[in-house]
CSV table of C-alpha atoms and ligand atoms in Angstrom, one decimal:
chain,number,residue,atom,x,y,z
I,806,MET,CA,7.8,26.2,-4.9
I,807,GLU,CA,6.5,26.4,-1.3
I,808,ILE,CA,7.5,23.7,1.2
I,809,ASN,CA,4.1,21.9,1.3
I,810,MET,CA,3.9,21.6,-2.5
I,811,MET,CA,7.6,20.4,-2.6
I,812,LEU,CA,6.7,17.7,0.0
I,813,LEU,CA,3.7,16.6,-1.9
I,814,VAL,CA,5.6,16.3,-5.2
I,815,PHE,CA,8.4,14.5,-3.4
I,816,SER,CA,5.9,12.1,-1.8
I,817,TYR,CA,4.2,11.3,-5.1
I,818,LEU,CA,7.5,10.7,-6.8
I,819,ILE,CA,8.9,8.4,-4.1
I,820,GLY,CA,5.6,6.5,-4.1
I,821,ALA,CA,5.8,6.2,-7.8
I,822,ILE,CA,9.2,4.3,-7.7
I,823,PRO,CA,8.3,0.7,-8.6
I,824,PHE,CA,10.9,-1.0,-6.4
I,825,SER,CA,9.6,-4.6,-7.1
I,826,LEU,CA,10.0,-4.1,-10.9
I,827,LEU,CA,13.5,-2.7,-10.5
I,828,ILE,CA,14.5,-5.5,-8.2
I,829,GLY,CA,12.9,-8.1,-10.5
I,830,LYS,CA,14.7,-6.6,-13.5
I,831,TRP,CA,18.1,-5.9,-11.9
I,832,PHE,CA,18.6,-9.1,-9.8
I,833,TYR,CA,16.3,-11.7,-11.2
I,834,LYS,CA,15.9,-10.7,-14.9
I,835,ILE,CA,12.2,-11.1,-14.4
I,836,ASN,CA,9.4,-8.6,-15.4
I,837,LEU,CA,7.0,-9.0,-12.5
I,838,ARG,CA,4.1,-7.7,-14.6
I,839,GLU,CA,4.4,-10.7,-16.9
I,840,HIS,CA,4.1,-13.3,-14.1
I,841,GLY,CA,1.6,-14.3,-11.4
I,842,SER,CA,-1.1,-11.8,-10.8
I,843,GLY,CA,0.9,-9.3,-12.8
I,844,ASN,CA,0.8,-6.9,-9.9
I,845,ILE,CA,3.9,-5.0,-8.7
I,846,GLY,CA,3.1,-5.5,-5.0
I,847,THR,CA,4.6,-7.4,-2.2
I,848,THR,CA,2.4,-10.4,-2.6
I,849,ASN,CA,3.3,-11.0,-6.3
I,850,THR,CA,7.0,-10.4,-5.4
I,851,PHE,CA,6.8,-13.2,-2.8
I,852,ARG,CA,5.0,-15.3,-5.3
I,853,ILE,CA,7.4,-14.9,-8.2
I,854,LEU,CA,10.7,-13.8,-6.8
I,855,GLY,CA,10.6,-15.5,-3.4
I,856,LYS,CA,10.9,-14.7,0.3
I,857,LYS,CA,14.0,-12.5,0.3
I,858,ALA,CA,12.8,-10.2,-2.5
I,859,GLY,CA,9.3,-10.2,-1.0
I,860,ILE,CA,10.6,-8.9,2.4
I,861,VAL,CA,12.8,-6.3,0.7
I,862,VAL,CA,9.9,-5.0,-1.4
I,863,LEU,CA,7.5,-5.0,1.5
I,864,LEU,CA,10.0,-2.9,3.6
I,865,LEU,CA,10.8,-0.5,0.6
I,866,ASP,CA,7.1,-0.1,-0.3
I,867,MET,CA,6.2,0.6,3.4
I,868,PHE,CA,9.1,3.1,3.6
I,869,LYS,CA,7.7,5.0,0.6
I,870,GLY,CA,4.5,5.6,2.6
I,871,ALA,CA,6.2,6.2,6.0
I,872,LEU,CA,8.9,8.6,5.0
I,873,PRO,CA,6.6,11.4,3.7
I,874,VAL,CA,4.5,11.3,6.8
I,875,LEU,CA,7.6,11.4,9.0
I,876,ILE,CA,9.0,14.4,7.1
I,877,ALA,CA,5.6,16.1,7.5
I,878,ILE,CA,5.7,15.5,11.3
I,879,LEU,CA,9.4,16.7,11.5
I,880,ILE,CA,9.0,19.9,9.5
I,881,ASP,CA,5.8,20.7,11.4
I,882,THR,CA,3.8,21.4,8.2
I,883,GLU,CA,0.5,23.2,8.3
I,884,MET,CA,-1.2,20.4,6.3
I,885,HIS,CA,-2.5,17.2,7.9
I,886,VAL,CA,0.6,15.0,8.2
I,887,PHE,CA,-1.2,12.0,6.5
I,888,ILE,CA,-1.6,13.9,3.2
I,889,PRO,CA,2.0,13.2,2.0
I,890,GLY,CA,1.4,9.5,2.9
I,891,LEU,CA,-1.7,9.6,0.7
I,892,ALA,CA,0.3,11.2,-2.1
I,893,ALA,CA,2.8,8.4,-1.9
I,894,ALA,CA,0.1,5.7,-1.9
I,895,LEU,CA,-1.4,7.4,-5.0
I,896,GLY,CA,2.0,7.6,-6.6
I,897,HIS,CA,2.4,3.8,-6.1
I,898,VAL,CA,-1.0,3.2,-7.8
I,899,TYR,CA,-0.7,5.8,-10.5
I,900,SER,CA,3.0,5.9,-11.2
I,901,ILE,CA,4.4,8.5,-13.5
I,902,PHE,CA,7.2,6.0,-14.3
I,903,LEU,CA,4.7,3.3,-15.4
I,904,LYS,CA,2.4,5.5,-17.6
I,905,PHE,CA,0.1,6.1,-14.6
I,906,LYS,CA,-0.3,2.4,-13.8
I,907,GLY,CA,1.0,0.7,-10.7
I,908,GLY,CA,0.2,-1.4,-7.6
I,909,LYS,CA,-2.7,-1.8,-5.2
I,910,ALA,CA,-1.7,0.7,-2.5
I,911,VAL,CA,-1.6,-1.8,0.4
I,912,ALA,CA,2.0,-1.7,1.6
I,913,THR,CA,2.6,2.0,0.9
I,914,SER,CA,-0.6,2.9,2.8
I,915,ALA,CA,0.4,0.6,5.6
I,916,GLY,CA,3.7,2.5,5.9
I,917,ALA,CA,1.9,5.8,6.0
I,918,VAL,CA,-0.4,4.5,8.8
I,919,LEU,CA,2.6,3.2,10.7
I,920,ALA,CA,4.3,6.6,10.7
I,921,TYR,CA,1.0,8.4,11.4
I,922,ASN,CA,-0.2,6.3,14.3
I,923,PRO,CA,1.6,3.0,15.3
I,924,ILE,CA,-1.3,1.9,17.5
I,925,LEU,CA,-3.7,2.1,14.6
I,926,PHE,CA,-1.1,0.2,12.5
I,927,ILE,CA,-1.0,-2.6,15.0
I,928,ILE,CA,-4.8,-2.8,15.1
I,929,LEU,CA,-4.9,-3.0,11.3
I,930,LEU,CA,-2.1,-5.5,11.2
I,931,THR,CA,-4.0,-7.7,13.6
I,932,VAL,CA,-7.1,-7.4,11.4
I,933,PHE,CA,-5.0,-8.3,8.4
I,934,LEU,CA,-3.3,-11.3,10.0
I,935,THR,CA,-6.5,-12.6,11.5
I,936,THR,CA,-8.3,-12.4,8.1
I,937,LEU,CA,-5.3,-14.0,6.4
I,938,LYS,CA,-5.2,-16.9,8.9
I,939,LEU,CA,-8.9,-17.5,8.4
I,940,SER,CA,-9.2,-17.0,4.7
I,941,LYS,CA,-5.7,-17.6,3.3
I,942,TYR,CA,-6.4,-14.7,0.8
I,943,VAL,CA,-3.9,-11.7,1.0
I,944,SER,CA,-6.2,-9.7,-1.2
I,945,LEU,CA,-9.3,-10.2,1.0
I,946,SER,CA,-7.2,-9.4,4.1
I,947,SER,CA,-6.0,-6.2,2.4
I,948,ILE,CA,-9.6,-5.2,1.5
I,949,ILE,CA,-11.0,-5.9,5.0
I,950,SER,CA,-8.1,-4.0,6.6
I,951,ALA,CA,-8.8,-1.0,4.4
I,952,ILE,CA,-12.5,-1.1,5.3
I,953,VAL,CA,-11.6,-1.3,9.1
I,954,PHE,CA,-9.2,1.6,8.6
I,955,PHE,CA,-12.1,3.7,7.3
I,956,ILE,CA,-14.4,2.5,10.2
I,957,LEU,CA,-11.7,3.2,12.8
I,958,SER,CA,-11.1,6.7,11.5
I,959,ILE,CA,-14.9,7.4,12.0
I,960,VAL,CA,-14.7,5.8,15.5
I,961,PHE,CA,-11.6,8.0,16.4
I,962,ARG,CA,-13.5,11.1,15.0
I,963,ASP,CA,-10.4,12.0,13.1
I,964,TYR,CA,-12.3,14.0,10.5
I,965,LEU,CA,-9.6,14.5,7.9
I,966,LEU,CA,-8.4,10.9,8.3
I,967,ILE,CA,-12.0,9.8,7.5
I,968,ALA,CA,-11.6,11.5,4.1
I,969,PHE,CA,-8.1,10.0,3.5
I,970,SER,CA,-9.0,6.5,4.7
I,971,PHE,CA,-12.1,6.7,2.4
I,972,ILE,CA,-10.0,7.5,-0.6
I,973,ILE,CA,-7.5,4.7,0.3
I,974,MET,CA,-10.4,2.2,0.9
I,975,VAL,CA,-12.0,3.0,-2.5
I,976,VAL,CA,-8.6,2.8,-4.3
I,977,ILE,CA,-7.8,-0.5,-2.6
I,978,VAL,CA,-11.2,-2.1,-3.3
I,979,VAL,CA,-11.2,-0.9,-7.0
I,980,ARG,CA,-7.6,-2.1,-7.5
I,981,HIS,CA,-8.6,-5.5,-6.1
I,982,SER,CA,-11.6,-5.9,-8.5
I,983,SER,CA,-9.8,-8.7,-10.4
I,984,ASN,CA,-9.0,-10.4,-7.0
I,985,ILE,CA,-12.6,-10.1,-5.9
I,986,LYS,CA,-13.7,-11.7,-9.2
I,987,ARG,CA,-11.2,-14.5,-8.7
I,988,ILE,CA,-12.4,-15.1,-5.0
I,989,MET,CA,-15.9,-15.4,-6.2
I,990,ASP,CA,-14.8,-17.8,-9.1
I,991,GLY,CA,-12.8,-19.8,-6.5
I,992,THR,CA,-9.6,-19.2,-8.6
I,993,GLU,CA,-7.8,-16.7,-6.3
I,994,SER,CA,-4.5,-18.1,-5.0
I,995,LYS,CA,-4.2,-18.8,-1.3
I,996,ILE,CA,-1.1,-18.6,0.9
I,997,THR,CA,0.2,-21.9,2.1
I,998,PHE,CA,2.3,-20.9,5.1
I,999,MET,CA,-0.3,-19.9,7.8
G,2180,G3P,O1,-1.1,-6.2,-2.0
G,2180,G3P,C1,-1.8,-6.7,-3.0
G,2180,G3P,C2,-2.5,-8.0,-2.5
G,2180,G3P,O2,-3.6,-7.6,-1.7
G,2180,G3P,C3,-3.0,-8.8,-3.7
G,2180,G3P,O3,-1.9,-9.0,-4.6
G,2180,G3P,O4,-0.7,-10.1,-6.4
G,2180,G3P,O5,-2.5,-11.3,-5.2
G,2180,G3P,O6,-3.1,-9.5,-6.7
G,2180,G3P,P1,-2.1,-10.0,-5.8
């Protein structure tokens, strides 16, 4: 197998590891998919397992997205270095270990963006935190950040990133369809600490 293909397979597989489910099962004897929003992401981990597990899952899920991009940068691959990060994000959403189900792509995509362009990451983090402060909805903050990611890649004229950020934006919006419905119903849970 050639190196680019090996990196893509590795990126998908590392992205597909459901760290929150493993931590929930191993250390808390809780199946995260049966509690809260049922999502395997950072937000539901904070909600159900608490702050310590939430921080660990956030870091691990971001690491899943960052590592493939860093490897691509280090081995000087011919492909766009964000592609392995995208593969990891898609692995997180469509995990081979969960019958092609999974999370909502937010933390893993954020990790990929951080490794690709830390300034872009800081801008998107600012957008995320500002939206969160104003709305108290993590889901809405994730959606807005994904849309801003797409808009910024157009502004930066990073043509391949436009395509990748478009895919991530669509996946994030589609995966948050139940959250969007709950926001409109007024039943989406809000954070209480900001
Ligand atoms: O990262 C996912 C977040 O945006 C929403 O998670 O559990 O509230 O559906 P959740």
